[in-house]
PDB file of C-alpha atoms in Angstrom:
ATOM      1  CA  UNK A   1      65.037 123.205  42.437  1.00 90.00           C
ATOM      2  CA  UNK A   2      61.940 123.323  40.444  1.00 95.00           C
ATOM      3  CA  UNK A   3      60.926 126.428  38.413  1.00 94.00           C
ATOM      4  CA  UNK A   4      57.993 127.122  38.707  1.00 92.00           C
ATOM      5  CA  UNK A   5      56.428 124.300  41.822  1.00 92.00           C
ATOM      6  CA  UNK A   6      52.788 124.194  41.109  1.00 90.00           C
ATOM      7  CA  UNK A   7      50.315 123.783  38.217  1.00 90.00           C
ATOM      8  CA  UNK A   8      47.031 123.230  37.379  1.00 89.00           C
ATOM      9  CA  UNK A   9      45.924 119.451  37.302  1.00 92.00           C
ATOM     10  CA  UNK A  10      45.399 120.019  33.363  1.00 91.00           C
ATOM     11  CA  UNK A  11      49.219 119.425  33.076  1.00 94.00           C
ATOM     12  CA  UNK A  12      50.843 121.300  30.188  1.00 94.00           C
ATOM     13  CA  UNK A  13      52.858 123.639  32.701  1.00 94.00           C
ATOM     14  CA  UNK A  14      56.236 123.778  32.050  1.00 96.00           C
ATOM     15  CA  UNK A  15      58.937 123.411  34.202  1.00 97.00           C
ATOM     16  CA  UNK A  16      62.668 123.671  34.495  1.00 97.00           C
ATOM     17  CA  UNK A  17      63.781 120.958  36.793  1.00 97.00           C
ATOM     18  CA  UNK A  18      67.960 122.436  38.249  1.00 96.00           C
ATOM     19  CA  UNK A  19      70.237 119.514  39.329  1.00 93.00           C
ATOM     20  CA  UNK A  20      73.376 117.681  38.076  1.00 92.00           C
ATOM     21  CA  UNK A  21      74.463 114.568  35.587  1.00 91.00           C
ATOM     22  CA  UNK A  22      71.040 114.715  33.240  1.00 94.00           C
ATOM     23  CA  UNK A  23      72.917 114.506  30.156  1.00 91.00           C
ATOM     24  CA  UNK A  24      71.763 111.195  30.332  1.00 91.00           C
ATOM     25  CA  UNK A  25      68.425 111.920  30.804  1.00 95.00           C
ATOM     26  CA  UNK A  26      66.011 109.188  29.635  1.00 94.00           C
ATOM     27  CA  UNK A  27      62.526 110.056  31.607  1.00 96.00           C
ATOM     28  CA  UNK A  28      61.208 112.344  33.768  1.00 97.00           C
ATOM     29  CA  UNK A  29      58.482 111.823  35.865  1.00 97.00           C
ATOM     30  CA  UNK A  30      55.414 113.266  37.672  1.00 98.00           C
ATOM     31  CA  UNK A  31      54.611 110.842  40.721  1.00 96.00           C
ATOM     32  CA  UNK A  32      54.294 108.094  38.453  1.00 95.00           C
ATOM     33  CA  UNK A  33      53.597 109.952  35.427  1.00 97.00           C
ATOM     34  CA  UNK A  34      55.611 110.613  32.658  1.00 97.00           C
ATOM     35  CA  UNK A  35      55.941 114.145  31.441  1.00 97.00           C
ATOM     36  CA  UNK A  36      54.196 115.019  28.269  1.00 97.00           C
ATOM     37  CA  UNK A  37      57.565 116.076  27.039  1.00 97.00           C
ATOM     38  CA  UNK A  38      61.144 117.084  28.175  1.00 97.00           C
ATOM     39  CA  UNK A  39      64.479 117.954  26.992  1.00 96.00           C
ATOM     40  CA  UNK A  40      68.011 117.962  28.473  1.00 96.00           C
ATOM     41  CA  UNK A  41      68.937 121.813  27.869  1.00 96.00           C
ATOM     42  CA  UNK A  42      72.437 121.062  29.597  1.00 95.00           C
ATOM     43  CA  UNK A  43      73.883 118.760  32.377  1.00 94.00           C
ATOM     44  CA  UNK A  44      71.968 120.745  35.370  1.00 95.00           C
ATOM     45  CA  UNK A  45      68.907 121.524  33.669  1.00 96.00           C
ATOM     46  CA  UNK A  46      66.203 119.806  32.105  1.00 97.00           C
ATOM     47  CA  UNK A  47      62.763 121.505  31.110  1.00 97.00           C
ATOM     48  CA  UNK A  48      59.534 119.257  30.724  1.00 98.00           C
ATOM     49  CA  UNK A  49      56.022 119.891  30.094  1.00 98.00           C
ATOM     50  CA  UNK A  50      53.738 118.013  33.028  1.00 98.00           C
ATOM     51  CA  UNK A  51      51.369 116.018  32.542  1.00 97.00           C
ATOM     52  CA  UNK A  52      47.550 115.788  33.962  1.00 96.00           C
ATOM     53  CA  UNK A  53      47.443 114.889  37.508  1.00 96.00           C
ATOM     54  CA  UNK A  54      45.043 115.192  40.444  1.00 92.00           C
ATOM     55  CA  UNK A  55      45.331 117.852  42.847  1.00 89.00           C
ATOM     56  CA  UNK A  56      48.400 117.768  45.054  1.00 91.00           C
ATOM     57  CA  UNK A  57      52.397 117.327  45.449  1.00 94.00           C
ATOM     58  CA  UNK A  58      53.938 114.718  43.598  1.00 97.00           C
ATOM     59  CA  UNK A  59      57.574 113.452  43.554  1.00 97.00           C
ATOM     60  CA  UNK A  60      60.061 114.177  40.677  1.00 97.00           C
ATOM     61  CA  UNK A  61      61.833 111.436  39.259  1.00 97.00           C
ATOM     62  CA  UNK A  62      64.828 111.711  36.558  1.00 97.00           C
ATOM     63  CA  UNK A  63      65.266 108.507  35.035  1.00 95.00           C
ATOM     64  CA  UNK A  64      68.540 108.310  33.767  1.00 94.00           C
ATOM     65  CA  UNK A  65      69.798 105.540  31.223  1.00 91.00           C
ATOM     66  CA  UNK A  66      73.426 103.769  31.448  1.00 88.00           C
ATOM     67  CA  UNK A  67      75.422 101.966  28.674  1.00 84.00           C
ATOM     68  CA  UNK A  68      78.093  99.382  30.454  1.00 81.00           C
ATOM     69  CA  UNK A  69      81.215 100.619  28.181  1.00 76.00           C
ATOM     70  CA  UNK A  70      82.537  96.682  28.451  1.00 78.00           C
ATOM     71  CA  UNK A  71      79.201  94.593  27.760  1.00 81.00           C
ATOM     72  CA  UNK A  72      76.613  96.814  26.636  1.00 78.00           C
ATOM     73  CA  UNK A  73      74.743  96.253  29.106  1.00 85.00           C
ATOM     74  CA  UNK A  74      71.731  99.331  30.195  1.00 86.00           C
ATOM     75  CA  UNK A  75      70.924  99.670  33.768  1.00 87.00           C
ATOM     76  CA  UNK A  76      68.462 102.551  35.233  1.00 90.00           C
ATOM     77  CA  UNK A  77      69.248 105.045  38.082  1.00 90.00           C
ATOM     78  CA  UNK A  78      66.293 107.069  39.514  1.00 93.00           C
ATOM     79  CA  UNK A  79      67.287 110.993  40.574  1.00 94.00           C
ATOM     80  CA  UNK A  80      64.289 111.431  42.836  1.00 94.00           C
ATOM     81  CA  UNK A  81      62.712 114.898  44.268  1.00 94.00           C
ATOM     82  CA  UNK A  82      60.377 114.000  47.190  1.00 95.00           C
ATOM     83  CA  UNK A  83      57.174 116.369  46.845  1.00 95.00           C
ATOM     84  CA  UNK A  84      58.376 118.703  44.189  1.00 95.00           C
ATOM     85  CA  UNK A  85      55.796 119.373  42.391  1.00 96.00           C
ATOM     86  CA  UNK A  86      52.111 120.586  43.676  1.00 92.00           C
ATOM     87  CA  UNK A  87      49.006 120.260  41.753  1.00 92.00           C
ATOM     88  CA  UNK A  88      46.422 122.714  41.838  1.00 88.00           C
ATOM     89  CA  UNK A  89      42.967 122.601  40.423  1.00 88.00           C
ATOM     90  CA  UNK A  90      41.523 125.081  37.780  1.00 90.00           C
ATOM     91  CA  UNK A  91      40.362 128.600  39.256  1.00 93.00           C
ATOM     92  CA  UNK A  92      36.528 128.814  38.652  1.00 95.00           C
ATOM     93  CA  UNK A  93      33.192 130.377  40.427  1.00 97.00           C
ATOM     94  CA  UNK A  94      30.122 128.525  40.191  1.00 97.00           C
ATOM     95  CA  UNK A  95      28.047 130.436  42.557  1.00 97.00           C
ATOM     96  CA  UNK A  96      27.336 133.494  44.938  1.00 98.00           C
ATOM     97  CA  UNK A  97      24.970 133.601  47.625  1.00 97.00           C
ATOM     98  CA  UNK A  98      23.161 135.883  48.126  1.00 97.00           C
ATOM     99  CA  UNK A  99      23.434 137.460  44.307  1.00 97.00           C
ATOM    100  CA  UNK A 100      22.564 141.497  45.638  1.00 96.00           C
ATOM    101  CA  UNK A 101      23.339 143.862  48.416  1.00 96.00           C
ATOM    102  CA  UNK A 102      23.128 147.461  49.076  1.00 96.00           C
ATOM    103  CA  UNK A 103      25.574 149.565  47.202  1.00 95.00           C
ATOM    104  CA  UNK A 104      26.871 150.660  50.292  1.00 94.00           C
ATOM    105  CA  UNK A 105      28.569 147.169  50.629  1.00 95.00           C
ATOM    106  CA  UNK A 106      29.036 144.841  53.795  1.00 95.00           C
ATOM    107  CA  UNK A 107      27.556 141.644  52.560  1.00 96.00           C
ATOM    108  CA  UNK A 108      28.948 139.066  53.386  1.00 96.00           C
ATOM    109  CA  UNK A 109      28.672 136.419  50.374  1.00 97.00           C
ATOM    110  CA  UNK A 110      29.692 132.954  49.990  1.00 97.00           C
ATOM    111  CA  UNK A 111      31.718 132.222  47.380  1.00 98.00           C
ATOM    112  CA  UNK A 112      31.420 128.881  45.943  1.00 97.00           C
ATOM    113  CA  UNK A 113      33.484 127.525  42.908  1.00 96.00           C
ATOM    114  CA  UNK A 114      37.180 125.070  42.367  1.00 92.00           C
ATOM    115  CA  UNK A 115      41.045 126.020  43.141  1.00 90.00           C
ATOM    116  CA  UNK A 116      40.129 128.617  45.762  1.00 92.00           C
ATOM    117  CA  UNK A 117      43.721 128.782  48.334  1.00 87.00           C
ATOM    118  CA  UNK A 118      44.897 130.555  51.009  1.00 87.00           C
ATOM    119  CA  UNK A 119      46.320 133.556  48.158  1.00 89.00           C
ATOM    120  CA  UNK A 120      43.271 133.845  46.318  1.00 94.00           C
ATOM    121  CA  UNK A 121      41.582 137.466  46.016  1.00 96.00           C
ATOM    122  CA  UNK A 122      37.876 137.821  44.947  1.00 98.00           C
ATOM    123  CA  UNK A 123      37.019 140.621  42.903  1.00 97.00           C
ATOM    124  CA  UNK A 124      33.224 142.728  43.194  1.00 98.00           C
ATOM    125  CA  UNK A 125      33.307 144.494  39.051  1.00 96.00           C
ATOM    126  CA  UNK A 126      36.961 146.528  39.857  1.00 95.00           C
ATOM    127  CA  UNK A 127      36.750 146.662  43.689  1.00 96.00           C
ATOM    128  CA  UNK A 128      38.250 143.963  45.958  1.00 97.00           C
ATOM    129  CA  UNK A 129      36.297 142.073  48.151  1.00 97.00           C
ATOM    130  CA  UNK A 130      36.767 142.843  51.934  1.00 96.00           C
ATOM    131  CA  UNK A 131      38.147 139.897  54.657  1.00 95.00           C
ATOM    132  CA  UNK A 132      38.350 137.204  52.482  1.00 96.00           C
ATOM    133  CA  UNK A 133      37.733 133.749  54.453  1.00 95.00           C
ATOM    134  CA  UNK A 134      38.888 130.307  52.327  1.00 95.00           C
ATOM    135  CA  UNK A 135      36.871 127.454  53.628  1.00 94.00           C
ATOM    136  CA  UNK A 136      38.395 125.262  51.376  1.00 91.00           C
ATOM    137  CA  UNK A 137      38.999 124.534  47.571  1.00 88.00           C
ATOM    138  CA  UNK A 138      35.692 124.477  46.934  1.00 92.00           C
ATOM    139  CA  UNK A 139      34.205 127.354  49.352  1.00 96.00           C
ATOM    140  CA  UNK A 140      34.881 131.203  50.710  1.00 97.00           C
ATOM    141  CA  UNK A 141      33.040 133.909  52.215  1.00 97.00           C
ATOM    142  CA  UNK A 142      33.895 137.409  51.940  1.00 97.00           C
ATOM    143  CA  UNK A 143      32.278 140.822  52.578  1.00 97.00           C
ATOM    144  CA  UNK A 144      30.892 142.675  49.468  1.00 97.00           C
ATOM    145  CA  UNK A 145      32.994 146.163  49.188  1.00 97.00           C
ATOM    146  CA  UNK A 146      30.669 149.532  48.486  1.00 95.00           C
ATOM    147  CA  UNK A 147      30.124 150.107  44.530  1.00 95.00           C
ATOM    148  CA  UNK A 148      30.115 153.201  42.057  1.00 93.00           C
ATOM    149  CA  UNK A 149      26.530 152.798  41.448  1.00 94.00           C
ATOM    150  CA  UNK A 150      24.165 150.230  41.613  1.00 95.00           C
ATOM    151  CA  UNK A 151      23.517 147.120  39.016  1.00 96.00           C
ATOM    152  CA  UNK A 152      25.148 143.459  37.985  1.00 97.00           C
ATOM    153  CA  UNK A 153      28.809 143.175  38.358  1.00 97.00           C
ATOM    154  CA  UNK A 154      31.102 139.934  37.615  1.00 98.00           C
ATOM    155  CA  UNK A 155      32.813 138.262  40.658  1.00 98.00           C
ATOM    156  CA  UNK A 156      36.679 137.314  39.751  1.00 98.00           C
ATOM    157  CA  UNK A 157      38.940 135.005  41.713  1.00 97.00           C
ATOM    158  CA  UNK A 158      42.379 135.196  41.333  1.00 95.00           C
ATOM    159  CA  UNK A 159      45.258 133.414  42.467  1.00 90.00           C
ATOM    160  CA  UNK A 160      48.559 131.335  41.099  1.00 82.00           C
ATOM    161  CA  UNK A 161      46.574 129.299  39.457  1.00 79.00           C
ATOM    162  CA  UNK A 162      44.700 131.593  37.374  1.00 86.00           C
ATOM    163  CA  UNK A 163      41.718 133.358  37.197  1.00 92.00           C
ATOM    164  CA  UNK A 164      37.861 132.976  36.990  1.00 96.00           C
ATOM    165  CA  UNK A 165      34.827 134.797  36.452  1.00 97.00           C
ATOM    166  CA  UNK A 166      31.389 134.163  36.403  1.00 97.00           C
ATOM    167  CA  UNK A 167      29.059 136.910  34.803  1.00 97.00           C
ATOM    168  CA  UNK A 168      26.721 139.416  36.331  1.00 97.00           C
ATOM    169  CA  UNK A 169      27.301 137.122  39.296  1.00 98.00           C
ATOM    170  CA  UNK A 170      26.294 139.861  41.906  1.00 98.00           C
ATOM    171  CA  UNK A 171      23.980 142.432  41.860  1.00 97.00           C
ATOM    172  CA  UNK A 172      24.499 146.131  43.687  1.00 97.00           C
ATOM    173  CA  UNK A 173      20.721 147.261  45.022  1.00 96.00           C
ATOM    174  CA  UNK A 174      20.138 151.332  45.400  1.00 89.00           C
ATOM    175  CA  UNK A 175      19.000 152.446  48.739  1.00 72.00           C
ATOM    176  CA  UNK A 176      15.313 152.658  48.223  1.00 65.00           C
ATOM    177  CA  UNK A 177      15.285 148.819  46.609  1.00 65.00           C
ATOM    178  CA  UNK A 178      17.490 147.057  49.469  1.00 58.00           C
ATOM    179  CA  UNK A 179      15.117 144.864  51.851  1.00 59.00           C
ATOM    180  CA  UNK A 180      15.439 146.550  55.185  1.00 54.00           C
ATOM    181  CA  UNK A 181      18.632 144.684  56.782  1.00 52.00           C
ATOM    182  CA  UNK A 182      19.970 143.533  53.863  1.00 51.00           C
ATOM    183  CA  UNK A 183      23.899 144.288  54.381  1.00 50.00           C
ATOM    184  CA  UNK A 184      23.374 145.609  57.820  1.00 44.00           C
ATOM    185  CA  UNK A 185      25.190 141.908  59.366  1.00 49.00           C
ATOM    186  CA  UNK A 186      28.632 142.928  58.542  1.00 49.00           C
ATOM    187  CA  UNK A 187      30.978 142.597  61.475  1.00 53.00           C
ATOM    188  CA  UNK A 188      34.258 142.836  62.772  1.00 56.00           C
ATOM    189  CA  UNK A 189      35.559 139.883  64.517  1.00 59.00           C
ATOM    190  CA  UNK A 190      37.784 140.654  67.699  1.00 55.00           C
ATOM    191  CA  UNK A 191      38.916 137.415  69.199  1.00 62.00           C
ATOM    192  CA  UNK A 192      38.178 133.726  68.889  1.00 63.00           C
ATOM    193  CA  UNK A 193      39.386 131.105  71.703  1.00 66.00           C
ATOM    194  CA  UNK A 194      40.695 128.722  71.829  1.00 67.00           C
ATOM    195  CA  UNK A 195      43.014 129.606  68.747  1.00 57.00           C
ATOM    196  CA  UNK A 196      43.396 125.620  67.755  1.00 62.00           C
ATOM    197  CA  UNK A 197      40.433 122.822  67.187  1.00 61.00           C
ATOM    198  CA  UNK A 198      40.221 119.136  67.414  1.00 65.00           C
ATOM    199  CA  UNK A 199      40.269 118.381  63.614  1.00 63.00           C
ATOM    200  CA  UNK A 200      37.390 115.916  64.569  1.00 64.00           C
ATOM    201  CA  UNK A 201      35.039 118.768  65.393  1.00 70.00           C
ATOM    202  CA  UNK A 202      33.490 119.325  68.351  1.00 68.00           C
ATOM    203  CA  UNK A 203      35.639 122.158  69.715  1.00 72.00           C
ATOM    204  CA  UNK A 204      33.392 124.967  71.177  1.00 72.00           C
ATOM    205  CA  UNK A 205      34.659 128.096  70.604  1.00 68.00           C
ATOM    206  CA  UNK A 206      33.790 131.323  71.814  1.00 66.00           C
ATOM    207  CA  UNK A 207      34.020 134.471  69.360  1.00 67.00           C
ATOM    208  CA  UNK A 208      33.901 137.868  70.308  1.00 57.00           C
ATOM    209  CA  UNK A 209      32.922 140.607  67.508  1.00 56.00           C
ATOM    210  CA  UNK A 210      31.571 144.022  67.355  1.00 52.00           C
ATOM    211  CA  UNK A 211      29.215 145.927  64.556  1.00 47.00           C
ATOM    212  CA  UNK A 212      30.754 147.282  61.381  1.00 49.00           C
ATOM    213  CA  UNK A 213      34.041 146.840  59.226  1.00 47.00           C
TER     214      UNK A 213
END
């Protein structure tokens, strides 16, 4: 078991790795990285600090060293976890497009920024953002939720990783300055078939939606 599974690709996370026989503990690595530090709290647990990395998992390795009793002799035996360990990069948001909508909410915005997964929320100011769609780590559209009152509010992302926010990122329009449309393409989507795709593309899908939230 490893305690906690992920970090951020900066490293310095640190981890409790659960097992058996580390008293002899003489490494412990990160795919083939050595941890920035570690020590042997007892003979099932060791806690080490990880070091940078790329995004995604690596294997856990606990080298441990061995002193023949008769000849001296030291010898090396690898305790190995296959994909322990998953790197994630940093949370941040680079971009939002568009910047304004109505007050009234129901634009839908593109979120563009690093470390966006599958649990990440986006925050409008103090009021969650509505359907949240991850493209991918870099990309995610969501639908602007109504404000208090119109003006700038910061846009937030949060997930395991951490959390991000880039200033006055979005700004709330009253009524009488909204362009005419502006908000009005919010929909609810219904169905989509087929409910797989070719991961080479090409796939035509038919999606059925309907007006509104």
């Amino acid at each position: 078991k490893i305690d906690p599974n992920y970090g951020t690709t900066l490293g310095l996370t640190k981890v409790v790795i659960y097992g058996g026989g580390f008293t002899d503990a003489s490494d412990v690595l990160f795919g083939e990285s050595p941890a920035t530090a570690f020590k042997v709290l007892d003979a099932g647990r060791i806690e080490a600090t990880t070091p940078p990395r790329p995004p995604g998992l690596v294997d856990i390795t606990v080298r441990l060293r061995k002193v023949d009793d008769d000849d001296g002799a030291v010898t090396f035996d690898d305790l190995l976890h296959a994909a322990a360990f998953r790197y994630i990069a940093p949370v941040a948001v680079t971009a939002v497009d568009p910047a304004k909508g109505p007050r009234t909410g129901g634009t839908i915005v593109t979120i563009t920024g690093t470390g966006f997964s599958s649990d990440t929320a986006f925050i409008f100011g103090d009021r969650l953002a509505i359907d949240p769609l991850v493209i991918d780590q870099g990309a995610a559209t969501v639908i602007a939720p109504a404000a208090k009152v119109s003006g700038p509010v910061h846009v937030y992302a949060v997930n395991k990783a951490g959390s991000a926010r880039l200033k006055n990122a979005f700004e709330y329009l009253a009524a009488d300055d909204a362009p005419a449309g502006l908000g009005a393409v919010a929909v609810k989507l219904m169905s989509a078939k087929p409910y797989y795709l070719d991961a080479a593309g090409g796939t035509e899908v038919q999606i059925h939606f309907k007006p509104g939230l």
